[in-house]
Short mmCIF file of C-alpha atoms and ligand atoms in Angstrom, two decimals:
data_model
loop_
_atom_site.label_atom_id
_atom_site.label_comp_id
_atom_site.label_asym_id
_atom_site.label_seq_id
_atom_site.Cartn_x
_atom_site.Cartn_y
_atom_site.Cartn_z
CA UNK M 1 -6.30 -22.09 -43.23
CA UNK M 2 -7.84 -18.67 -43.80
CA UNK M 3 -11.02 -18.72 -45.86
CA UNK M 4 -12.70 -16.25 -48.18
CA UNK M 5 -16.48 -16.16 -48.40
CA UNK M 6 -17.90 -14.45 -51.49
CA UNK M 7 -21.54 -15.49 -50.94
CA UNK M 8 -22.66 -11.98 -49.95
CA UNK M 9 -21.18 -10.52 -53.11
CA UNK M 10 -22.61 -13.02 -55.59
CA UNK M 11 -25.73 -11.00 -56.37
CA UNK M 12 -23.44 -8.19 -57.61
CA UNK M 13 -21.15 -10.42 -59.63
CA UNK M 14 -21.60 -11.68 -63.18
CA UNK M 15 -21.96 -15.48 -63.44
CA UNK M 16 -18.50 -15.85 -64.92
CA UNK M 17 -16.76 -13.61 -62.34
CA UNK M 18 -14.27 -16.39 -61.56
CA UNK M 19 -14.04 -18.43 -64.75
CA UNK M 20 -13.52 -15.32 -66.87
CA UNK M 21 -10.41 -14.53 -64.81
CA UNK M 22 -9.05 -18.01 -64.28
CA UNK M 23 -6.53 -17.88 -67.13
CA UNK M 24 -5.31 -14.43 -66.10
CA UNK M 25 -4.96 -15.64 -62.51
CA UNK M 26 -2.90 -18.60 -63.64
CA UNK M 27 -0.67 -16.21 -65.60
CA UNK M 28 -0.36 -13.97 -62.56
CA UNK M 29 0.45 -16.96 -60.35
CA UNK M 30 3.32 -17.97 -62.63
CA UNK M 31 4.60 -14.37 -62.67
CA UNK M 32 4.64 -14.27 -58.89
CA UNK M 33 6.15 -17.72 -58.48
CA UNK M 34 9.05 -17.16 -60.87
CA UNK M 35 9.35 -13.38 -60.84
CA UNK M 36 8.69 -13.08 -64.56
CA UNK M 37 6.08 -10.27 -64.44
CA UNK M 38 6.42 -6.49 -64.25
CA UNK M 39 8.44 -5.65 -61.15
CA UNK M 40 9.52 -9.31 -60.88
CA UNK M 41 12.78 -8.22 -59.25
CA UNK M 42 10.70 -7.31 -56.18
CA UNK M 43 9.01 -10.67 -55.66
CA UNK M 44 11.45 -11.88 -53.00
CA UNK M 45 8.59 -11.86 -50.48
CA UNK M 46 6.81 -14.71 -52.33
CA UNK M 47 9.09 -17.44 -50.95
CA UNK M 48 10.34 -15.48 -47.95
CA UNK M 49 8.46 -17.55 -45.31
CA UNK M 50 10.57 -20.54 -46.45
CA UNK M 51 13.75 -18.93 -47.77
CA UNK M 52 14.43 -16.27 -45.14
CA UNK M 53 17.96 -15.76 -43.85
CA UNK M 54 18.10 -18.10 -40.83
CA UNK M 55 21.32 -16.62 -39.46
CA UNK M 56 19.87 -13.13 -39.50
CA UNK M 57 16.62 -14.40 -38.02
CA UNK M 58 18.58 -15.76 -35.03
CA UNK M 59 20.31 -12.37 -34.65
CA UNK M 60 16.92 -10.63 -34.70
CA UNK M 61 15.78 -12.79 -31.81
CA UNK M 62 19.01 -12.19 -29.90
CA UNK M 63 18.78 -8.43 -30.44
CA UNK M 64 15.15 -8.46 -29.31
CA UNK M 65 16.15 -10.34 -26.14
CA UNK M 66 18.91 -7.81 -25.46
CA UNK M 67 16.56 -4.85 -25.98
CA UNK M 68 14.00 -6.49 -23.71
CA UNK M 69 16.64 -6.90 -21.00
CA UNK M 70 18.43 -3.53 -21.16
CA UNK M 71 15.69 -1.09 -22.26
CA UNK M 72 12.52 0.32 -20.76
CA UNK M 73 11.57 1.75 -24.15
CA UNK M 74 12.32 1.11 -27.81
CA UNK M 75 11.95 3.91 -30.36
CA UNK M 76 11.17 2.49 -33.80
CA UNK M 77 12.02 5.02 -36.48
CA UNK M 78 10.61 4.50 -39.98
CA UNK M 79 7.80 5.46 -42.34
CA UNK M 80 5.49 3.74 -44.85
CA UNK M 81 6.65 0.22 -45.55
CA UNK M 82 9.35 0.66 -42.92
CA UNK M 83 6.76 1.39 -40.23
CA UNK M 84 3.22 0.17 -40.77
CA UNK M 85 3.79 -3.60 -40.72
CA UNK M 86 5.45 -3.65 -37.30
CA UNK M 87 2.83 -1.39 -35.79
CA UNK M 88 0.02 -3.37 -37.43
CA UNK M 89 1.16 -6.67 -35.97
CA UNK M 90 2.04 -5.27 -32.54
CA UNK M 91 -1.37 -3.61 -32.19
CA UNK M 92 -3.28 -6.59 -33.55
CA UNK M 93 -1.48 -9.28 -31.55
CA UNK M 94 -0.26 -7.44 -28.45
CA UNK M 95 -2.65 -4.49 -28.16
CA UNK M 96 -3.19 -0.86 -29.19
CA UNK M 97 -2.76 -0.34 -25.41
CA UNK M 98 0.50 -2.32 -25.38
CA UNK M 99 2.46 0.46 -23.68
CA UNK M 100 -0.09 0.75 -20.89
CA UNK M 101 -0.08 -2.95 -20.09
CA UNK M 102 1.88 -4.74 -17.38
CA UNK M 103 4.57 -6.65 -19.28
CA UNK M 104 8.14 -7.85 -19.12
CA UNK M 105 9.24 -6.03 -22.29
CA UNK M 106 9.86 -2.36 -23.04
CA UNK M 107 7.35 0.22 -24.18
CA UNK M 108 7.48 0.75 -27.93
CA UNK M 109 7.17 4.19 -29.51
CA UNK M 110 7.08 4.98 -33.20
CA UNK M 111 8.83 8.07 -34.57
CA UNK M 112 9.95 9.40 -37.94
CA UNK M 113 6.56 8.61 -39.51
CA UNK M 114 5.64 12.24 -40.11
CA UNK M 115 6.87 15.78 -39.74
CA UNK M 116 4.93 16.79 -36.65
CA UNK M 117 7.11 18.72 -34.22
CA UNK M 118 4.69 18.03 -31.38
CA UNK M 119 4.62 14.27 -31.97
CA UNK M 120 8.42 14.14 -32.03
CA UNK M 121 8.79 16.22 -28.89
CA UNK M 122 6.31 13.97 -27.14
CA UNK M 123 8.30 10.80 -27.87
CA UNK M 124 11.51 12.52 -26.76
CA UNK M 125 9.80 13.47 -23.54
CA UNK M 126 8.49 9.95 -23.00
CA UNK M 127 11.88 8.24 -23.36
CA UNK M 128 14.61 10.70 -22.40
CA UNK M 129 14.72 9.83 -18.69
CA UNK M 130 14.44 6.09 -19.24
CA UNK M 131 16.80 3.43 -20.58
CA UNK M 132 15.97 3.22 -24.25
CA UNK M 133 17.17 1.81 -27.55
CA UNK M 134 16.51 2.79 -31.15
CA UNK M 135 15.69 0.70 -34.21
CA UNK M 136 16.11 2.93 -37.25
CA UNK M 137 14.56 1.40 -40.37
CA UNK M 138 15.03 2.80 -43.86
CA UNK M 139 15.68 0.79 -46.99
CA UNK M 140 16.94 3.78 -48.97
CA UNK M 141 18.49 5.40 -45.93
CA UNK M 142 17.60 8.80 -47.34
CA UNK M 143 13.93 9.29 -46.42
CA UNK M 144 13.56 12.71 -44.83
CA UNK M 145 11.15 11.92 -41.97
CA UNK M 146 13.06 9.02 -40.38
CA UNK M 147 16.45 10.62 -41.13
CA UNK M 148 15.47 13.78 -39.23
CA UNK M 149 14.09 11.76 -36.30
CA UNK M 150 17.18 9.56 -36.18
CA UNK M 151 19.50 12.56 -35.92
CA UNK M 152 17.65 13.58 -32.79
CA UNK M 153 17.45 10.18 -31.05
CA UNK M 154 21.05 9.37 -31.95
CA UNK M 155 22.18 12.61 -30.32
CA UNK M 156 19.99 11.90 -27.30
CA UNK M 157 21.48 8.42 -26.87
CA UNK M 158 25.04 9.71 -27.28
CA UNK M 159 24.43 12.41 -24.71
CA UNK M 160 23.01 9.87 -22.27
CA UNK M 161 25.32 6.87 -22.75
CA UNK M 162 28.38 8.31 -24.57
CA UNK M 163 29.27 7.34 -28.13
CA UNK M 164 30.28 3.77 -27.20
CA UNK M 165 27.23 3.17 -25.06
CA UNK M 166 24.90 4.57 -27.71
CA UNK M 167 26.43 2.27 -30.30
CA UNK M 168 25.17 -0.75 -28.36
CA UNK M 169 21.64 0.65 -28.33
CA UNK M 170 21.19 1.51 -32.00
CA UNK M 171 19.95 -1.14 -34.42
CA UNK M 172 19.91 -0.18 -38.11
CA UNK M 173 17.67 -2.00 -40.60
CA UNK M 174 18.61 -0.95 -44.12
CA UNK M 175 19.94 -1.98 -47.53
CA UNK M 176 22.73 -4.55 -47.44
CA UNK M 177 25.13 -2.42 -49.48
CA UNK M 178 23.84 1.04 -50.39
CA UNK M 179 22.55 4.21 -48.83
CA UNK M 180 23.39 6.84 -46.25
CA UNK M 181 22.15 4.80 -43.29
CA UNK M 182 24.22 1.79 -44.37
CA UNK M 183 27.34 3.99 -44.54
CA UNK M 184 26.64 5.51 -41.14
CA UNK M 185 25.90 2.13 -39.52
CA UNK M 186 29.15 0.68 -40.91
CA UNK M 187 31.16 3.66 -39.70
CA UNK M 188 29.63 3.75 -36.24
CA UNK M 189 29.49 -0.02 -35.76
CA UNK M 190 25.75 -0.40 -35.15
CA UNK M 191 24.22 -3.85 -35.30
CA UNK M 192 22.73 -4.09 -38.80
CA UNK M 193 19.79 -5.93 -40.30
CA UNK M 194 18.94 -6.15 -43.97
CA UNK M 195 15.97 -5.13 -46.07
CA UNK M 196 16.50 -7.57 -48.95
CA UNK M 197 16.91 -6.01 -52.40
CA UNK M 198 14.09 -8.10 -53.79
CA UNK M 199 11.52 -7.08 -51.17
CA UNK M 200 9.83 -3.67 -51.43
CA UNK M 201 8.89 -1.67 -48.33
CA UNK M 202 5.20 -2.56 -48.26
CA UNK M 203 5.96 -6.30 -48.58
CA UNK M 204 8.71 -6.27 -45.93
CA UNK M 205 6.88 -6.93 -42.65
CA UNK M 206 8.22 -10.49 -42.43
CA UNK M 207 11.83 -9.33 -42.80
CA UNK M 208 13.87 -7.63 -40.06
CA UNK M 209 11.87 -4.47 -40.87
CA UNK M 210 8.87 -5.86 -39.03
CA UNK M 211 10.30 -8.80 -37.13
CA UNK M 212 12.68 -6.95 -34.79
CA UNK M 213 10.07 -4.58 -33.28
CA UNK M 214 7.51 -7.40 -33.30
CA UNK M 215 9.89 -9.70 -31.40
CA UNK M 216 10.68 -6.91 -28.91
CA UNK M 217 6.95 -6.76 -28.17
CA UNK M 218 7.17 -10.42 -27.08
CA UNK M 219 5.20 -11.75 -30.04
CA UNK M 220 6.04 -15.30 -31.17
CA UNK M 221 7.73 -14.67 -34.52
CA UNK M 222 8.21 -18.42 -35.10
CA UNK M 223 4.45 -18.90 -35.10
CA UNK M 224 3.97 -15.80 -37.28
CA UNK M 225 6.43 -17.14 -39.87
CA UNK M 226 4.89 -20.63 -39.64
CA UNK M 227 1.46 -19.15 -40.41
CA UNK M 228 2.90 -17.27 -43.40
CA UNK M 229 4.61 -20.46 -44.60
CA UNK M 230 1.32 -22.37 -44.42
CA UNK M 231 -0.33 -19.68 -46.54
CA UNK M 232 2.61 -19.74 -48.98
CA UNK M 233 2.16 -23.50 -49.51
CA UNK M 234 -1.61 -23.27 -49.83
CA UNK M 235 -1.80 -20.23 -52.10
CA UNK M 236 0.83 -21.51 -54.53
CA UNK M 237 -1.78 -24.08 -55.67
CA UNK M 238 -3.96 -22.38 -58.24
CA UNK M 239 -7.66 -23.05 -58.69
CA UNK M 240 -11.15 -22.15 -57.63
CA UNK M 241 -10.51 -23.12 -53.98
CA UNK M 242 -7.56 -20.76 -53.59
CA UNK M 243 -8.74 -17.93 -51.28
CA UNK M 244 -6.32 -15.41 -52.83
CA UNK M 245 -7.67 -16.24 -56.29
CA UNK M 246 -11.24 -15.87 -55.02
CA UNK M 247 -10.53 -12.52 -53.37
CA UNK M 248 -8.52 -11.12 -56.30
CA UNK M 249 -11.11 -12.28 -58.87
CA UNK M 250 -14.12 -11.01 -56.91
CA UNK M 251 -12.72 -7.55 -56.16
CA UNK M 252 -11.51 -7.19 -59.76
CA UNK M 253 -14.93 -8.13 -61.13
CA UNK M 254 -16.62 -5.73 -58.70
CA UNK M 255 -14.19 -2.98 -59.71
CA UNK M 256 -15.02 -3.55 -63.36
CA UNK M 257 -18.69 -3.37 -62.39
CA UNK M 258 -18.19 0.13 -60.93
CA UNK M 259 -17.10 -0.47 -57.33
CA UNK M 260 -14.15 1.89 -57.05
CA UNK M 261 -13.67 1.92 -53.27
CA UNK M 262 -12.94 -1.04 -51.01
CA UNK M 263 -13.69 -0.69 -47.32
CA UNK M 264 -11.73 -3.06 -45.13
CA UNK M 265 -13.75 -3.61 -41.98
CA UNK M 266 -13.18 -5.50 -38.76
CA UNK M 267 -15.00 -5.78 -35.46
CA UNK M 268 -11.72 -5.73 -33.48
CA UNK M 269 -10.38 -2.24 -32.60
CA UNK M 270 -6.88 -3.76 -32.48
CA UNK M 271 -7.18 -4.23 -36.25
CA UNK M 272 -6.95 -0.50 -36.96
CA UNK M 273 -3.26 -0.40 -37.89
CA UNK M 274 -3.48 -3.65 -39.79
CA UNK M 275 -5.95 -1.82 -42.01
CA UNK M 276 -3.43 1.02 -42.37
CA UNK M 277 -0.84 -1.52 -43.50
CA UNK M 278 -3.36 -3.05 -45.94
CA UNK M 279 -4.19 0.40 -47.35
CA UNK M 280 -0.56 1.07 -48.18
CA UNK M 281 -0.17 -2.41 -49.65
CA UNK M 282 -3.14 -2.10 -52.00
CA UNK M 283 -3.02 1.65 -52.59
CA UNK M 284 0.63 1.72 -53.62
CA UNK M 285 0.40 -1.52 -55.57
CA UNK M 286 -2.73 -0.80 -57.60
CA UNK M 287 -3.19 2.96 -57.68
CA UNK M 288 -1.41 3.91 -60.89
CA UNK M 289 -2.02 4.56 -64.59
CA UNK M 290 -5.32 6.21 -63.54
CA UNK M 291 -6.57 2.85 -62.27
CA UNK M 292 -7.09 0.94 -59.06
CA UNK M 293 -9.56 0.47 -56.23
CA UNK M 294 -9.24 3.16 -53.56
CA UNK M 295 -8.54 1.32 -50.29
CA UNK M 296 -10.26 2.67 -47.20
CA UNK M 297 -11.03 1.21 -43.79
CA UNK M 298 -13.66 1.28 -41.08
CA UNK M 299 -13.85 -0.07 -37.56
CA UNK M 300 -17.09 -1.79 -36.66
CA UNK M 301 -19.25 -1.34 -34.80
CA UNK M 302 -17.88 2.14 -33.92
CA UNK M 303 -18.00 3.46 -37.49
CA UNK M 304 -21.52 2.15 -38.04
CA UNK M 305 -22.49 5.11 -35.91
CA UNK M 306 -20.60 7.54 -38.13
CA UNK M 307 -19.69 6.21 -41.58
CA UNK M 308 -22.62 3.77 -41.47
CA UNK M 309 -24.96 6.33 -42.99
CA UNK M 310 -22.77 6.84 -46.04
CA UNK M 311 -22.10 3.14 -46.47
CA UNK M 312 -25.83 2.41 -46.40
CA UNK M 313 -27.12 5.24 -48.57
CA UNK M 314 -24.34 7.38 -50.04
CA UNK M 315 -22.80 7.13 -53.50
CA UNK M 316 -22.92 3.46 -54.55
CA UNK M 317 -19.24 3.09 -55.28
CA UNK M 318 -17.96 0.72 -52.64
CA UNK M 319 -17.44 -2.89 -51.84
CA UNK M 320 -16.74 -4.08 -48.33
CA UNK M 321 -14.30 -6.73 -47.15
CA UNK M 322 -14.85 -7.87 -43.58
CA UNK M 323 -12.11 -9.63 -41.64
CA UNK M 324 -13.74 -11.89 -39.06
CA UNK M 325 -12.07 -13.71 -36.19
CA UNK M 326 -14.11 -16.72 -35.15
CA UNK M 327 -13.17 -16.69 -31.46
CA UNK M 328 -12.58 -13.93 -28.96
CA UNK M 329 -9.64 -14.31 -26.59
CA UNK M 330 -11.92 -14.13 -23.57
CA UNK M 331 -15.62 -14.03 -22.84
CA UNK M 332 -17.87 -11.40 -21.32
CA UNK M 333 -21.40 -12.25 -20.22
CA UNK M 334 -23.99 -9.49 -20.18
CA UNK M 335 -25.32 -9.12 -16.63
CA UNK M 336 -28.97 -9.10 -15.57
CA UNK M 337 -30.19 -5.71 -14.29
CA UNK M 338 -33.24 -5.91 -11.98
CA UNK M 339 -34.34 -2.43 -13.03
CA UNK M 340 -33.90 -3.09 -16.74
CA UNK M 341 -33.92 0.65 -17.47
CA UNK M 342 -32.34 0.14 -20.88
CA UNK M 343 -34.72 -2.73 -21.70
CA UNK M 344 -31.80 -5.03 -22.46
CA UNK M 345 -32.57 -7.86 -20.07
CA UNK M 346 -33.44 -10.00 -23.08
CA UNK M 347 -29.66 -10.09 -23.60
CA UNK M 348 -28.79 -11.00 -20.00
CA UNK M 349 -26.72 -14.16 -19.80
CA UNK M 350 -25.66 -13.87 -23.44
CA UNK M 351 -22.03 -13.48 -24.38
CA UNK M 352 -20.93 -10.19 -25.93
CA UNK M 353 -19.31 -12.14 -28.78
CA UNK M 354 -22.77 -13.55 -29.61
CA UNK M 355 -24.11 -9.99 -29.84
CA UNK M 356 -21.16 -8.98 -32.05
CA UNK M 357 -21.81 -11.94 -34.34
CA UNK M 358 -25.46 -10.94 -34.75
CA UNK M 359 -24.28 -7.39 -35.48
CA UNK M 360 -22.00 -8.72 -38.22
CA UNK M 361 -24.81 -10.75 -39.74
CA UNK M 362 -27.23 -7.81 -39.52
CA UNK M 363 -24.73 -5.37 -41.05
CA UNK M 364 -23.90 -7.74 -43.90
CA UNK M 365 -27.55 -8.08 -44.86
CA UNK M 366 -28.23 -4.35 -44.52
CA UNK M 367 -25.20 -3.36 -46.58
CA UNK M 368 -25.96 -5.90 -49.28
CA UNK M 369 -29.54 -4.57 -49.39
CA UNK M 370 -28.06 -1.08 -49.66
CA UNK M 371 -25.98 -2.05 -52.69
CA UNK M 372 -22.63 -2.83 -51.01
CA UNK M 373 -21.24 -6.24 -51.95
CA UNK M 374 -19.57 -8.00 -49.03
CA UNK M 375 -16.53 -10.22 -49.13
CA UNK M 376 -15.41 -11.94 -45.95
CA UNK M 377 -12.02 -13.14 -44.79
CA UNK M 378 -12.45 -15.71 -42.01
CA UNK M 379 -9.78 -16.51 -39.45
CA UNK M 380 -10.05 -18.75 -36.40
CA UNK M 381 -8.61 -16.37 -33.81
CA UNK M 382 -6.36 -13.39 -33.23
CA UNK M 383 -3.12 -15.37 -32.87
CA UNK M 384 0.34 -15.34 -34.45
CA UNK M 385 -0.34 -18.21 -36.81
CA UNK M 386 -3.57 -16.73 -38.18
CA UNK M 387 -2.03 -13.28 -38.56
CA UNK M 388 0.97 -14.78 -40.38
CA UNK M 389 -1.47 -16.43 -42.79
CA UNK M 390 -3.39 -13.19 -43.24
CA UNK M 391 -0.27 -11.12 -43.98
CA UNK M 392 0.80 -13.53 -46.66
CA UNK M 393 -2.73 -13.89 -48.03
CA UNK M 394 -3.16 -10.13 -48.50
CA UNK M 395 0.33 -9.78 -50.02
CA UNK M 396 -0.22 -12.64 -52.46
CA UNK M 397 -3.72 -11.50 -53.41
CA UNK M 398 -2.31 -8.01 -53.93
CA UNK M 399 0.31 -9.29 -56.37
CA UNK M 400 -2.40 -11.23 -58.25
CA UNK M 401 -4.69 -8.19 -58.21
CA UNK M 402 -2.03 -5.89 -59.65
CA UNK M 403 -1.41 -8.26 -62.54
CA UNK M 404 -5.16 -8.70 -63.16
CA UNK M 405 -5.40 -4.92 -63.36
CA UNK M 406 -2.46 -4.76 -65.76
CA UNK M 407 -0.15 -2.67 -63.56
CA UNK M 408 3.21 -3.28 -61.94
CA UNK M 409 2.23 -4.11 -58.33
CA UNK M 410 5.75 -3.55 -57.04
CA UNK M 411 6.69 0.00 -57.99
CA UNK M 412 5.51 3.35 -56.64
CA UNK M 413 6.63 6.02 -59.12
CA UNK M 414 3.92 8.41 -57.91
CA UNK M 415 5.42 8.97 -54.46
CA UNK M 416 8.39 10.84 -55.93
CA UNK M 417 6.41 13.86 -57.13
CA UNK M 418 5.82 15.44 -53.73
CA UNK M 419 9.30 14.49 -52.53
CA UNK M 420 10.95 16.37 -55.40
CA UNK M 421 8.81 19.44 -54.75
CA UNK M 422 9.63 19.28 -51.05
CA UNK M 423 13.38 18.95 -51.65
CA UNK M 424 13.19 21.96 -53.98
CA UNK M 425 11.22 24.10 -51.52
CA UNK M 426 13.60 23.12 -48.72
CA UNK M 427 16.56 24.30 -50.80
CA UNK M 428 18.29 20.96 -51.37
CA UNK M 429 21.42 21.52 -53.48
CA UNK M 430 20.74 20.68 -57.12
CA UNK M 431 17.07 21.73 -57.00
CA UNK M 432 17.63 25.50 -57.47
CA UNK M 433 15.72 25.93 -60.73
CA UNK M 434 12.77 23.81 -59.56
CA UNK M 435 12.64 25.84 -56.36
CA UNK M 436 12.36 29.11 -58.30
CA UNK M 437 9.61 27.66 -60.53
CA UNK M 438 7.63 26.32 -57.58
CA UNK M 439 7.97 29.50 -55.53
CA UNK M 440 6.67 31.49 -58.53
CA UNK M 441 3.62 29.23 -58.72
CA UNK M 442 2.94 29.54 -55.01
O1 LIG A 501 6.59 1.10 -49.89
C1 LIG A 501 7.42 1.95 -50.00
O2 LIG A 501 8.33 1.86 -50.84
C2 LIG A 501 7.43 3.19 -49.12
O3 LIG A 501 6.37 3.25 -48.27
C3 LIG A 501 8.70 3.17 -48.29
O4 LIG A 501 8.70 2.03 -47.49
C4 LIG A 501 8.82 4.42 -47.44
O5 LIG A 501 8.84 5.57 -48.25
C5 LIG A 501 10.09 4.37 -46.60
O6 LIG A 501 11.20 4.22 -47.41
P1 LIG A 501 12.60 3.86 -46.80
O7 LIG A 501 12.51 2.53 -46.16
O8 LIG A 501 13.54 3.86 -47.97
O9 LIG A 501 12.95 4.95 -45.81
#
């Protein structure tokens, strides 16, 4: 089971950092387990690794097998919670270079996660002359970015395969009853998957939202779900040994002690999008009522040569959480060089993972000396089971953290402000007065 190590943060923590929060953690645990806290109607993810819809899960696998057999590319359309989880897991477990690798599944492209004309045109260009399918994912079915992208890929598929042919290549993941995408999918007869009512976007990676693209990438979803289920069992037991309790308590105590930014760091470049997923999870869950740790991320060792300066000596406002995988998937031995121009022959014969481990140890000590408390999340290896555990761990610790902070960890009222302004400026019917007011201000 995943472990949390707080030893390199202890010198920054008050003695009672855990005991002072134990009662609040127990309260938060009960709220998560029975959905009795703020936003409790969105705690469906808590028991999801056990209570998921088995019939739908089988359909997800069947759809993934079909896509793998009839498509050279899959376009996954979605944004935020309907995007980041799938990409995080595919990059972490398959590879950020997944599309470049020799494989027996299709390339996977992501679209509808922004409003860049150039990015959209590029994906169109990359798939239009190949056999492709589309998985459009939107819980509300009304989000502008994916809706615009879907119009385009739907038209492209219909032009290429005819309306009937396109129908067999479009997979819609949306609300079970409501929304524009649901209506369209029903009318057109697309295969549909459900974003459960009680699971918010950023907690939805282990539903069809994440699982269909992940399965198309050839990742073992059974092992992913099994890992999450192990974490669910383990984290439901409260107490000082619970890693989610340790993480939530430590970061909350550090926040109260003035650490307002949390850097999530990892020594695996494939972790980059997992950190993006984590940032949404924590940023949207905690950042409200003028409170919350600002979640940021760095990739080590690359960013030690850029952000390292700030981390070591800039404003002392951050804590660092390092995700560490114990074993690499392969091994690389540093060769001997008879000329030894770089003076590195003292490393000849050593494994690169040994060097990386010494880097991690050196960085931890330096950052602690520089005033940056370090928390560590330890996992055995970069495999489905461990990643399933980690997903659930971060979700559960996030729920606990939100309740410790006294906010609703499951809403996101703040994301509506820009959307309303944008609808008004774009001339959406019903927004006429707001448009005039905004235009006057601009
Ligand atoms: O977490 C969230 O609620 C958001 O990030 C949403 O997932 C995102 O805005 C996409 O929404 P939808 O799935 O309704 O298109």
